[in-house]
PDB file of C-alpha atoms in Angstrom:
ATOM      1  CA  MET A   1       4.721  18.559   3.123  1.00  0.00           C
ATOM      2  CA  ALA A   2       6.339  21.382   1.197  1.00  0.00           C
ATOM      3  CA  GLY A   3       5.668  21.330  -2.495  1.00  0.00           C
ATOM      4  CA  SER A   4       2.782  18.838  -2.297  1.00  0.00           C
ATOM      5  CA  PRO A   5      -0.761  19.780  -3.248  1.00  0.00           C
ATOM      6  CA  GLY A   6      -3.492  19.917  -0.624  1.00  0.00           C
ATOM      7  CA  LEU A   7      -5.487  16.797   0.131  1.00  0.00           C
ATOM      8  CA  ALA A   8      -8.434  17.953  -1.955  1.00  0.00           C
ATOM      9  CA  ALA A   9      -6.189  18.117  -5.041  1.00  0.00           C
ATOM     10  CA  ARG A  10      -5.348  14.394  -4.824  1.00  0.00           C
ATOM     11  CA  ARG A  11      -7.404  11.533  -6.236  1.00  0.00           C
ATOM     12  CA  LEU A  12      -6.911   9.252  -3.218  1.00  0.00           C
ATOM     13  CA  VAL A  13      -6.411   9.822   0.518  1.00  0.00           C
ATOM     14  CA  PHE A  14      -5.303   6.715   2.457  1.00  0.00           C
ATOM     15  CA  VAL A  15      -6.074   6.878   6.198  1.00  0.00           C
ATOM     16  CA  THR A  16      -4.378   4.419   8.552  1.00  0.00           C
ATOM     17  CA  GLY A  17      -3.230   4.298  12.181  1.00  0.00           C
ATOM     18  CA  LYS A  18      -3.007   2.129  15.256  1.00  0.00           C
ATOM     19  CA  GLY A  19      -6.245   0.358  16.153  1.00  0.00           C
ATOM     20  CA  GLY A  20      -8.549   2.353  18.399  1.00  0.00           C
ATOM     21  CA  VAL A  21      -7.161   5.829  17.623  1.00  0.00           C
ATOM     22  CA  GLY A  22     -10.186   7.000  15.594  1.00  0.00           C
ATOM     23  CA  LYS A  23      -9.062   6.537  11.988  1.00  0.00           C
ATOM     24  CA  THR A  24     -12.551   5.551  10.788  1.00  0.00           C
ATOM     25  CA  THR A  25     -14.021   8.697  12.344  1.00  0.00           C
ATOM     26  CA  VAL A  26     -11.300  10.836  10.738  1.00  0.00           C
ATOM     27  CA  ALA A  27     -11.890   9.201   7.334  1.00  0.00           C
ATOM     28  CA  ALA A  28     -15.626   9.906   7.614  1.00  0.00           C
ATOM     29  CA  ALA A  29     -15.057  13.504   8.729  1.00  0.00           C
ATOM     30  CA  LEU A  30     -12.616  14.118   5.864  1.00  0.00           C
ATOM     31  CA  ALA A  31     -15.236  12.818   3.432  1.00  0.00           C
ATOM     32  CA  LEU A  32     -17.796  15.265   4.817  1.00  0.00           C
ATOM     33  CA  ALA A  33     -15.274  18.101   4.641  1.00  0.00           C
ATOM     34  CA  ALA A  34     -14.473  17.290   1.001  1.00  0.00           C
ATOM     35  CA  ALA A  35     -18.176  17.111   0.132  1.00  0.00           C
ATOM     36  CA  GLY A  36     -18.585  20.506   1.797  1.00  0.00           C
ATOM     37  CA  ARG A  37     -16.109  21.822  -0.769  1.00  0.00           C
ATOM     38  CA  GLY A  38     -18.292  20.495  -3.564  1.00  0.00           C
ATOM     39  CA  LEU A  39     -16.227  17.378  -4.249  1.00  0.00           C
ATOM     40  CA  ARG A  40     -18.080  14.200  -5.154  1.00  0.00           C
ATOM     41  CA  THR A  41     -16.469  11.931  -2.569  1.00  0.00           C
ATOM     42  CA  ILE A  42     -16.452   8.214  -1.831  1.00  0.00           C
ATOM     43  CA  VAL A  43     -15.169   6.749   1.420  1.00  0.00           C
ATOM     44  CA  CYS A  44     -13.949   3.158   1.062  1.00  0.00           C
ATOM     45  CA  SER A  45     -13.634   0.704   3.922  1.00  0.00           C
ATOM     46  CA  ILE A  46     -10.955  -1.954   3.549  1.00  0.00           C
ATOM     47  CA  ALA A  47     -10.539  -2.392   7.304  1.00  0.00           C
ATOM     48  CA  ALA A  48     -11.194  -5.730   9.005  1.00  0.00           C
ATOM     49  CA  GLU A  49     -14.397  -4.396  10.554  1.00  0.00           C
ATOM     50  CA  GLU A  50     -16.713  -1.941   8.810  1.00  0.00           C
ATOM     51  CA  HIS A  51     -17.926   0.922  11.024  1.00  0.00           C
ATOM     52  CA  LEU A  52     -18.420   3.677   8.447  1.00  0.00           C
ATOM     53  CA  GLY A  53     -22.101   3.007   7.829  1.00  0.00           C
ATOM     54  CA  ALA A  54     -22.942   3.396  11.520  1.00  0.00           C
ATOM     55  CA  LEU A  55     -21.113   6.739  11.709  1.00  0.00           C
ATOM     56  CA  PHE A  56     -23.453   8.077   9.045  1.00  0.00           C
ATOM     57  CA  GLY A  57     -26.507   6.515  10.702  1.00  0.00           C
ATOM     58  CA  SER A  58     -26.732   3.944   7.911  1.00  0.00           C
ATOM     59  CA  ASP A  59     -26.732   0.168   7.620  1.00  0.00           C
ATOM     60  CA  ALA A  60     -23.387  -1.601   7.273  1.00  0.00           C
ATOM     61  CA  LEU A  61     -21.743  -0.987   3.906  1.00  0.00           C
ATOM     62  CA  ASP A  62     -21.128  -3.700   1.333  1.00  0.00           C
ATOM     63  CA  HIS A  63     -19.347  -3.890  -2.023  1.00  0.00           C
ATOM     64  CA  SER A  64     -21.934  -1.698  -3.757  1.00  0.00           C
ATOM     65  CA  GLU A  65     -21.451   2.069  -3.884  1.00  0.00           C
ATOM     66  CA  ARG A  66     -24.265   3.905  -2.115  1.00  0.00           C
ATOM     67  CA  PRO A  67     -24.933   7.397  -0.772  1.00  0.00           C
ATOM     68  CA  LEU A  68     -24.234   8.158   2.901  1.00  0.00           C
ATOM     69  CA  ALA A  69     -24.684  11.933   3.032  1.00  0.00           C
ATOM     70  CA  GLU A  70     -24.966  14.833   0.618  1.00  0.00           C
ATOM     71  CA  GLY A  71     -21.986  14.485  -1.715  1.00  0.00           C
ATOM     72  CA  VAL A  72     -20.647  11.388   0.099  1.00  0.00           C
ATOM     73  CA  TRP A  73     -20.865   7.761  -1.047  1.00  0.00           C
ATOM     74  CA  GLY A  74     -19.535   4.668   0.676  1.00  0.00           C
ATOM     75  CA  ILE A  75     -18.343   1.162  -0.140  1.00  0.00           C
ATOM     76  CA  ALA A  76     -16.896  -1.735   1.868  1.00  0.00           C
ATOM     77  CA  VAL A  77     -14.449  -3.467  -0.464  1.00  0.00           C
ATOM     78  CA  GLU A  78     -14.801  -7.260  -0.516  1.00  0.00           C
ATOM     79  CA  PRO A  79     -11.650  -8.897  -1.977  1.00  0.00           C
ATOM     80  CA  ARG A  80     -13.572 -11.785  -3.542  1.00  0.00           C
ATOM     81  CA  ARG A  81     -15.949  -9.426  -5.352  1.00  0.00           C
ATOM     82  CA  ALA A  82     -12.983  -7.276  -6.358  1.00  0.00           C
ATOM     83  CA  ARG A  83     -11.263 -10.388  -7.732  1.00  0.00           C
ATOM     84  CA  ASP A  84     -14.292 -11.336  -9.827  1.00  0.00           C
ATOM     85  CA  GLU A  85     -14.538  -7.764 -11.152  1.00  0.00           C
ATOM     86  CA  TRP A  86     -10.865  -7.789 -12.095  1.00  0.00           C
ATOM     87  CA  LEU A  87     -11.301 -11.071 -13.980  1.00  0.00           C
ATOM     88  CA  HIS A  88     -14.152  -9.522 -15.981  1.00  0.00           C
ATOM     89  CA  TYR A  89     -11.991  -6.483 -16.812  1.00  0.00           C
ATOM     90  CA  GLN A  90      -9.101  -8.641 -18.037  1.00  0.00           C
ATOM     91  CA  LEU A  91     -10.725 -11.681 -19.688  1.00  0.00           C
ATOM     92  CA  PRO A  92     -13.536 -12.535 -22.102  1.00  0.00           C
ATOM     93  CA  ALA A  93     -16.815 -12.821 -20.177  1.00  0.00           C
ATOM     94  CA  PRO A  94     -17.273 -16.627 -20.477  1.00  0.00           C
ATOM     95  CA  LEU A  95     -13.725 -17.344 -19.265  1.00  0.00           C
ATOM     96  CA  ALA A  96     -13.993 -14.775 -16.461  1.00  0.00           C
ATOM     97  CA  ALA A  97     -17.260 -16.362 -15.278  1.00  0.00           C
ATOM     98  CA  LEU A  98     -15.707 -19.828 -15.391  1.00  0.00           C
ATOM     99  CA  LEU A  99     -12.670 -18.762 -13.353  1.00  0.00           C
ATOM    100  CA  ALA A 100     -14.838 -16.865 -10.864  1.00  0.00           C
ATOM    101  CA  ARG A 101     -16.685 -20.106 -10.146  1.00  0.00           C
ATOM    102  CA  SER A 102     -13.486 -22.126  -9.922  1.00  0.00           C
ATOM    103  CA  ARG A 103     -12.642 -23.451  -6.470  1.00  0.00           C
ATOM    104  CA  LEU A 104      -8.947 -23.058  -7.323  1.00  0.00           C
ATOM    105  CA  LEU A 105      -9.251 -19.290  -7.050  1.00  0.00           C
ATOM    106  CA  ASP A 106     -10.457 -19.592  -3.464  1.00  0.00           C
ATOM    107  CA  HIS A 107      -6.986 -20.914  -2.592  1.00  0.00           C
ATOM    108  CA  LEU A 108      -5.046 -18.168  -4.328  1.00  0.00           C
ATOM    109  CA  GLY A 109      -4.760 -16.133  -1.162  1.00  0.00           C
ATOM    110  CA  THR A 110      -2.855 -19.011   0.442  1.00  0.00           C
ATOM    111  CA  LEU A 111      -0.703 -19.600  -2.606  1.00  0.00           C
ATOM    112  CA  ALA A 112       0.027 -15.903  -3.131  1.00  0.00           C
ATOM    113  CA  PRO A 113       0.175 -14.028   0.203  1.00  0.00           C
ATOM    114  CA  GLY A 114      -0.810 -10.398  -0.262  1.00  0.00           C
ATOM    115  CA  LEU A 115      -3.275 -11.086  -3.061  1.00  0.00           C
ATOM    116  CA  GLU A 116      -6.247  -9.885  -0.998  1.00  0.00           C
ATOM    117  CA  GLU A 117      -4.389  -6.643  -0.273  1.00  0.00           C
ATOM    118  CA  LEU A 118      -3.684  -6.177  -3.992  1.00  0.00           C
ATOM    119  CA  LEU A 119      -7.333  -6.776  -4.878  1.00  0.00           C
ATOM    120  CA  ALA A 120      -8.520  -4.363  -2.182  1.00  0.00           C
ATOM    121  CA  ILE A 121      -6.211  -1.527  -3.213  1.00  0.00           C
ATOM    122  CA  GLY A 122      -6.960  -2.321  -6.856  1.00  0.00           C
ATOM    123  CA  LYS A 123     -10.653  -1.662  -6.258  1.00  0.00           C
ATOM    124  CA  VAL A 124      -9.853   1.548  -4.383  1.00  0.00           C
ATOM    125  CA  TRP A 125      -7.632   2.615  -7.279  1.00  0.00           C
ATOM    126  CA  GLU A 126     -10.493   1.897  -9.708  1.00  0.00           C
ATOM    127  CA  VAL A 127     -13.030   4.078  -7.856  1.00  0.00           C
ATOM    128  CA  SER A 128     -10.476   6.896  -7.629  1.00  0.00           C
ATOM    129  CA  GLN A 129      -9.909   7.149 -11.377  1.00  0.00           C
ATOM    130  CA  PRO A 130     -11.452   9.992 -13.392  1.00  0.00           C
ATOM    131  CA  GLU A 131     -12.398   7.408 -16.024  1.00  0.00           C
ATOM    132  CA  ARG A 132     -13.861   4.364 -14.292  1.00  0.00           C
ATOM    133  CA  ILE A 133     -13.190   0.856 -15.593  1.00  0.00           C
ATOM    134  CA  ALA A 134     -16.485  -0.447 -14.201  1.00  0.00           C
ATOM    135  CA  ALA A 135     -19.132  -0.138 -16.900  1.00  0.00           C
ATOM    136  CA  GLY A 136     -21.492   2.778 -16.318  1.00  0.00           C
ATOM    137  CA  ALA A 137     -19.856   3.788 -13.021  1.00  0.00           C
ATOM    138  CA  ALA A 138     -19.785   7.517 -12.291  1.00  0.00           C
ATOM    139  CA  PRO A 139     -16.404   9.038 -11.373  1.00  0.00           C
ATOM    140  CA  TYR A 140     -15.602  10.672  -8.047  1.00  0.00           C
ATOM    141  CA  ASP A 141     -13.483  13.730  -7.365  1.00  0.00           C
ATOM    142  CA  LEU A 142     -11.891  12.142  -4.313  1.00  0.00           C
ATOM    143  CA  ALA A 143     -11.659   8.662  -2.773  1.00  0.00           C
ATOM    144  CA  ILE A 144     -10.874   8.387   0.945  1.00  0.00           C
ATOM    145  CA  VAL A 145      -9.792   5.011   2.334  1.00  0.00           C
ATOM    146  CA  ASP A 146     -10.561   3.762   5.822  1.00  0.00           C
ATOM    147  CA  ALA A 147      -7.561   1.435   5.763  1.00  0.00           C
ATOM    148  CA  PRO A 148      -6.509  -1.376   8.097  1.00  0.00           C
ATOM    149  CA  ALA A 149      -4.299  -0.633  11.109  1.00  0.00           C
ATOM    150  CA  THR A 150      -0.759   0.599  10.480  1.00  0.00           C
ATOM    151  CA  GLY A 151       1.186  -2.596   9.718  1.00  0.00           C
ATOM    152  CA  HIS A 152      -1.531  -4.119   7.565  1.00  0.00           C
ATOM    153  CA  GLY A 153      -2.197  -0.724   5.988  1.00  0.00           C
ATOM    154  CA  LEU A 154       1.424  -0.515   4.852  1.00  0.00           C
ATOM    155  CA  ALA A 155       1.132  -4.043   3.440  1.00  0.00           C
ATOM    156  CA  VAL A 156      -1.863  -2.901   1.378  1.00  0.00           C
ATOM    157  CA  LEU A 157       0.103   0.058  -0.005  1.00  0.00           C
ATOM    158  CA  SER A 158       3.086  -2.183  -0.793  1.00  0.00           C
ATOM    159  CA  ALA A 159       1.106  -5.020  -2.404  1.00  0.00           C
ATOM    160  CA  PRO A 160       1.161  -3.643  -5.996  1.00  0.00           C
ATOM    161  CA  HIS A 161       4.954  -3.337  -5.959  1.00  0.00           C
ATOM    162  CA  THR A 162       5.294  -6.844  -4.512  1.00  0.00           C
ATOM    163  CA  PHE A 163       3.104  -8.376  -7.208  1.00  0.00           C
ATOM    164  CA  ALA A 164       4.749  -6.377  -9.972  1.00  0.00           C
ATOM    165  CA  GLN A 165       8.014  -8.063  -8.957  1.00  0.00           C
ATOM    166  CA  ILE A 166       6.471 -11.540  -8.749  1.00  0.00           C
ATOM    167  CA  ALA A 167       4.489 -11.387 -12.005  1.00  0.00           C
ATOM    168  CA  ARG A 168       7.226 -10.550 -14.472  1.00  0.00           C
ATOM    169  CA  VAL A 169       4.927 -10.316 -17.481  1.00  0.00           C
ATOM    170  CA  GLY A 170       1.237 -10.175 -18.298  1.00  0.00           C
ATOM    171  CA  PRO A 171      -1.814  -8.240 -17.146  1.00  0.00           C
ATOM    172  CA  VAL A 172      -1.183  -8.743 -13.416  1.00  0.00           C
ATOM    173  CA  ARG A 173       2.219  -7.054 -13.669  1.00  0.00           C
ATOM    174  CA  ARG A 174       0.910  -4.184 -15.809  1.00  0.00           C
ATOM    175  CA  HIS A 175      -2.037  -3.606 -13.482  1.00  0.00           C
ATOM    176  CA  ALA A 176       0.134  -3.780 -10.362  1.00  0.00           C
ATOM    177  CA  GLU A 177       2.739  -1.399 -11.822  1.00  0.00           C
ATOM    178  CA  HIS A 178       0.058   1.116 -12.743  1.00  0.00           C
ATOM    179  CA  ILE A 179      -1.395   1.076  -9.229  1.00  0.00           C
ATOM    180  CA  ASP A 180       2.067   1.234  -7.652  1.00  0.00           C
ATOM    181  CA  ARG A 181       2.977   4.370  -9.641  1.00  0.00           C
ATOM    182  CA  PHE A 182      -0.308   5.963  -8.569  1.00  0.00           C
ATOM    183  CA  LEU A 183       0.289   5.232  -4.871  1.00  0.00           C
ATOM    184  CA  ARG A 184       3.871   6.513  -4.994  1.00  0.00           C
ATOM    185  CA  ASP A 185       2.864   9.766  -6.684  1.00  0.00           C
ATOM    186  CA  PRO A 186       2.328  12.446  -3.987  1.00  0.00           C
ATOM    187  CA  ALA A 187       0.320  14.497  -6.467  1.00  0.00           C
ATOM    188  CA  ALA A 188      -2.197  11.652  -6.825  1.00  0.00           C
ATOM    189  CA  THR A 189      -2.217   9.910  -3.423  1.00  0.00           C
ATOM    190  CA  ALA A 190      -1.922  11.189   0.143  1.00  0.00           C
ATOM    191  CA  VAL A 191      -1.169   8.978   3.150  1.00  0.00           C
ATOM    192  CA  ILE A 192      -2.467  10.065   6.552  1.00  0.00           C
ATOM    193  CA  ALA A 193      -1.771   8.478   9.931  1.00  0.00           C
ATOM    194  CA  VAL A 194      -4.264   8.978  12.738  1.00  0.00           C
ATOM    195  CA  THR A 195      -2.702   8.764  16.186  1.00  0.00           C
ATOM    196  CA  ARG A 196      -3.164   9.801  19.792  1.00  0.00           C
ATOM    197  CA  PRO A 197      -0.828  11.855  22.020  1.00  0.00           C
ATOM    198  CA  GLU A 198       0.432   8.714  23.779  1.00  0.00           C
ATOM    199  CA  GLU A 199       3.724   6.840  23.545  1.00  0.00           C
ATOM    200  CA  LEU A 200       2.742   3.658  21.681  1.00  0.00           C
ATOM    201  CA  PRO A 201       0.580   5.296  18.985  1.00  0.00           C
ATOM    202  CA  LEU A 202       3.251   7.966  18.468  1.00  0.00           C
ATOM    203  CA  LEU A 203       6.004   5.382  18.073  1.00  0.00           C
ATOM    204  CA  GLU A 204       3.873   3.451  15.584  1.00  0.00           C
ATOM    205  CA  THR A 205       3.261   6.634  13.580  1.00  0.00           C
ATOM    206  CA  LEU A 206       6.967   7.480  13.472  1.00  0.00           C
ATOM    207  CA  GLU A 207       7.762   3.919  12.413  1.00  0.00           C
ATOM    208  CA  LEU A 208       5.146   4.166   9.655  1.00  0.00           C
ATOM    209  CA  ALA A 209       6.772   7.359   8.383  1.00  0.00           C
ATOM    210  CA  THR A 210      10.148   5.598   8.209  1.00  0.00           C
ATOM    211  CA  ARG A 211       8.816   2.423   6.586  1.00  0.00           C
ATOM    212  CA  LEU A 212       6.693   4.382   4.104  1.00  0.00           C
ATOM    213  CA  GLU A 213       9.774   6.197   2.849  1.00  0.00           C
ATOM    214  CA  SER A 214      11.712   2.938   2.649  1.00  0.00           C
ATOM    215  CA  ALA A 215       8.959   0.882   0.963  1.00  0.00           C
ATOM    216  CA  LEU A 216       7.377   3.444  -1.359  1.00  0.00           C
ATOM    217  CA  GLY A 217       9.935   6.238  -1.523  1.00  0.00           C
ATOM    218  CA  ARG A 218       7.443   8.791  -0.230  1.00  0.00           C
ATOM    219  CA  ARG A 219       6.732  10.668   2.975  1.00  0.00           C
ATOM    220  CA  LEU A 220       3.777  10.662   5.312  1.00  0.00           C
ATOM    221  CA  ASP A 221       1.568  13.578   4.278  1.00  0.00           C
ATOM    222  CA  LEU A 222      -0.104  14.242   7.616  1.00  0.00           C
ATOM    223  CA  ALA A 223      -0.530  12.946  11.162  1.00  0.00           C
ATOM    224  CA  VAL A 224      -3.909  13.679  12.730  1.00  0.00           C
ATOM    225  CA  VAL A 225      -3.441  13.615  16.498  1.00  0.00           C
ATOM    226  CA  ASN A 226      -6.787  12.696  18.001  1.00  0.00           C
ATOM    227  CA  GLY A 227      -7.944  13.376  21.560  1.00  0.00           C
ATOM    228  CA  VAL A 228      -5.730  16.419  22.232  1.00  0.00           C
ATOM    229  CA  VAL A 229      -6.469  18.541  25.307  1.00  0.00           C
ATOM    230  CA  PRO A 230      -5.995  22.213  24.352  1.00  0.00           C
ATOM    231  CA  LEU A 231      -3.537  24.382  26.270  1.00  0.00           C
ATOM    232  CA  ARG A 232      -5.767  27.006  27.909  1.00  0.00           C
ATOM    233  CA  LEU A 233      -3.418  28.452  30.552  1.00  0.00           C
ATOM    234  CA  THR A 234      -0.007  29.988  29.955  1.00  0.00           C
ATOM    235  CA  ALA A 235       2.860  28.995  32.233  1.00  0.00           C
ATOM    236  CA  ALA A 236       2.604  32.340  34.017  1.00  0.00           C
ATOM    237  CA  GLU A 237      -1.137  31.949  34.554  1.00  0.00           C
ATOM    238  CA  ALA A 238      -0.638  28.444  35.911  1.00  0.00           C
ATOM    239  CA  LYS A 239       2.034  29.668  38.323  1.00  0.00           C
ATOM    240  CA  ARG A 240      -0.232  32.422  39.664  1.00  0.00           C
ATOM    241  CA  LEU A 241      -3.152  30.030  39.998  1.00  0.00           C
ATOM    242  CA  ALA A 242      -1.030  27.506  41.905  1.00  0.00           C
ATOM    243  CA  ALA A 243       0.162  30.224  44.294  1.00  0.00           C
ATOM    244  CA  ALA A 244      -3.301  31.720  44.892  1.00  0.00           C
ATOM    245  CA  GLU A 245      -4.845  31.272  48.323  1.00  0.00           C
ATOM    246  CA  LEU A 246      -8.098  29.560  47.529  1.00  0.00           C
ATOM    247  CA  ASP A 247     -10.396  27.206  49.357  1.00  0.00           C
ATOM    248  CA  GLY A 248     -13.536  25.174  48.834  1.00  0.00           C
ATOM    249  CA  ALA A 249     -14.956  25.058  45.311  1.00  0.00           C
ATOM    250  CA  ALA A 250     -12.424  27.589  44.015  1.00  0.00           C
ATOM    251  CA  ARG A 251      -9.499  25.388  45.107  1.00  0.00           C
ATOM    252  CA  LYS A 252     -11.081  22.313  43.486  1.00  0.00           C
ATOM    253  CA  ALA A 253     -11.598  24.240  40.252  1.00  0.00           C
ATOM    254  CA  ALA A 254      -7.985  25.470  40.317  1.00  0.00           C
ATOM    255  CA  THR A 255      -6.674  21.953  40.953  1.00  0.00           C
ATOM    256  CA  LEU A 256      -8.714  20.644  38.023  1.00  0.00           C
ATOM    257  CA  ALA A 257      -7.472  23.440  35.730  1.00  0.00           C
ATOM    258  CA  LEU A 258      -3.838  22.801  36.686  1.00  0.00           C
ATOM    259  CA  SER A 259      -4.249  19.071  36.178  1.00  0.00           C
ATOM    260  CA  GLU A 260      -5.772  19.685  32.749  1.00  0.00           C
ATOM    261  CA  ARG A 261      -2.855  21.943  31.854  1.00  0.00           C
ATOM    262  CA  ARG A 262      -0.331  19.223  32.702  1.00  0.00           C
ATOM    263  CA  VAL A 263      -2.130  16.875  30.319  1.00  0.00           C
ATOM    264  CA  ALA A 264      -2.289  19.614  27.666  1.00  0.00           C
ATOM    265  CA  VAL A 265       1.471  20.216  27.962  1.00  0.00           C
ATOM    266  CA  ARG A 266       2.150  16.513  27.387  1.00  0.00           C
ATOM    267  CA  HIS A 267      -0.170  16.488  24.381  1.00  0.00           C
ATOM    268  CA  SER A 268       1.494  19.599  22.936  1.00  0.00           C
ATOM    269  CA  ALA A 269       4.893  17.934  23.342  1.00  0.00           C
ATOM    270  CA  ALA A 270       3.618  14.837  21.522  1.00  0.00           C
ATOM    271  CA  ALA A 271       2.558  16.911  18.500  1.00  0.00           C
ATOM    272  CA  ALA A 272       5.885  18.777  18.573  1.00  0.00           C
ATOM    273  CA  ARG A 273       7.719  15.436  18.544  1.00  0.00           C
ATOM    274  CA  LEU A 274       6.050  14.472  15.285  1.00  0.00           C
ATOM    275  CA  ARG A 275       6.845  17.848  13.762  1.00  0.00           C
ATOM    276  CA  ARG A 276      10.524  17.477  14.712  1.00  0.00           C
ATOM    277  CA  HIS A 277      10.553  14.318  12.625  1.00  0.00           C
ATOM    278  CA  GLY A 278       9.238  16.257   9.627  1.00  0.00           C
ATOM    279  CA  VAL A 279       5.623  15.061   9.861  1.00  0.00           C
ATOM    280  CA  PRO A 280       2.930  17.746   9.340  1.00  0.00           C
ATOM    281  CA  VAL A 281       0.390  17.648  12.186  1.00  0.00           C
ATOM    282  CA  SER A 282      -3.283  18.475  12.665  1.00  0.00           C
ATOM    283  CA  THR A 283      -4.934  18.060  16.068  1.00  0.00           C
ATOM    284  CA  LEU A 284      -8.463  17.130  17.082  1.00  0.00           C
ATOM    285  CA  PRO A 285     -10.136  17.343  20.505  1.00  0.00           C
ATOM    286  CA  GLN A 286     -11.264  14.383  22.562  1.00  0.00           C
ATOM    287  CA  LEU A 287     -14.807  13.429  21.587  1.00  0.00           C
ATOM    288  CA  PRO A 288     -17.283  12.364  24.250  1.00  0.00           C
ATOM    289  CA  ALA A 289     -18.852   8.921  23.953  1.00  0.00           C
ATOM    290  CA  LEU A 290     -21.933   9.406  21.788  1.00  0.00           C
ATOM    291  CA  ASP A 291     -24.700   6.828  21.675  1.00  0.00           C
ATOM    292  CA  ASP A 292     -27.333   9.042  20.087  1.00  0.00           C
ATOM    293  CA  ASP A 293     -27.336   9.074  16.259  1.00  0.00           C
ATOM    294  CA  ALA A 294     -28.169  12.769  15.985  1.00  0.00           C
ATOM    295  CA  ALA A 295     -25.422  13.745  18.438  1.00  0.00           C
ATOM    296  CA  ARG A 296     -22.945  11.495  16.613  1.00  0.00           C
ATOM    297  CA  ARG A 297     -23.736  13.116  13.272  1.00  0.00           C
ATOM    298  CA  GLU A 298     -23.366  16.600  14.760  1.00  0.00           C
ATOM    299  CA  ALA A 299     -20.010  15.655  16.306  1.00  0.00           C
ATOM    300  CA  LEU A 300     -18.874  14.266  12.948  1.00  0.00           C
ATOM    301  CA  ALA A 301     -19.916  17.493  11.226  1.00  0.00           C
ATOM    302  CA  ALA A 302     -17.932  19.493  13.818  1.00  0.00           C
ATOM    303  CA  LEU A 303     -14.841  17.387  13.140  1.00  0.00           C
ATOM    304  CA  ALA A 304     -15.361  17.895   9.402  1.00  0.00           C
ATOM    305  CA  ARG A 305     -15.332  21.651   9.920  1.00  0.00           C
ATOM    306  CA  ARG A 306     -12.026  21.391  11.802  1.00  0.00           C
ATOM    307  CA  LEU A 307     -10.479  19.086   9.207  1.00  0.00           C
ATOM    308  CA  ALA A 308     -11.550  21.315   6.319  1.00  0.00           C
ATOM    309  CA  ARG A 309      -8.385  23.358   6.868  1.00  0.00           C
ATOM    310  CA  VAL A 310      -6.135  20.421   5.900  1.00  0.00           C
ATOM    311  CA  LEU A 311      -7.895  20.011   2.552  1.00  0.00           C
TER     312      LEU A 311
END
């Protein structure tokens, strides 16, 4: 986006996208790329299922911040723990402890829909600040969020504004307003959508771009199109190959190459469609299924090297 700083200049990078498109992998690779630039980086999971730890060959993450790789830390934000932390920030310790134990607070999510989203993004905001609220917590240069899928992800981004409207006075309103300003500021926060070069994920990404502008008054900073087949043959080369008199293995190879090119043309058109709607695009290749930890880490490092250019 013209006039906006690069991703590495922000405090927070929010990564969302349709389920199954690879957003967790992209969030992890971006964290490695940022660490490669010397940035002390934390990657925060607020998705329904936590897969970040496994990508780094680690146990599942929890609410504590712990190292995952050189220069990379991780946390899985738990709304209840985030709620208790917020109470301790806002209230005297005895009262905060009493409320944290209160069974009434367990029903707040029902009474105030969106509260869990506010608490989750509030914790992410806290770890992204140059001066941490949490006592003794070290600051990070960059926080990257593995967010829920698109619709829920937008609800998380919108939660501070919603609660600022509901809570007309008091600490909840002030806290929500502060977070809302931070999320709306393109110099502080970037929003990335991960997608695939297929109709439904593309439509969801374009809808996110529209709703993001409507809800937060800001644009989508980047779409990462995952699983793109590169265009290896020009149109002229494809025409000559199709007309060539080949047989046996050579004909099979030519048929495969022409079939791959047709897929690559569709994928190129998908990326162009996003660009026509004013969305900056970065593409990633299709990754093979990797069951081996060492191979998975190497593939993640390769993706990090490719994504380093968008930082």
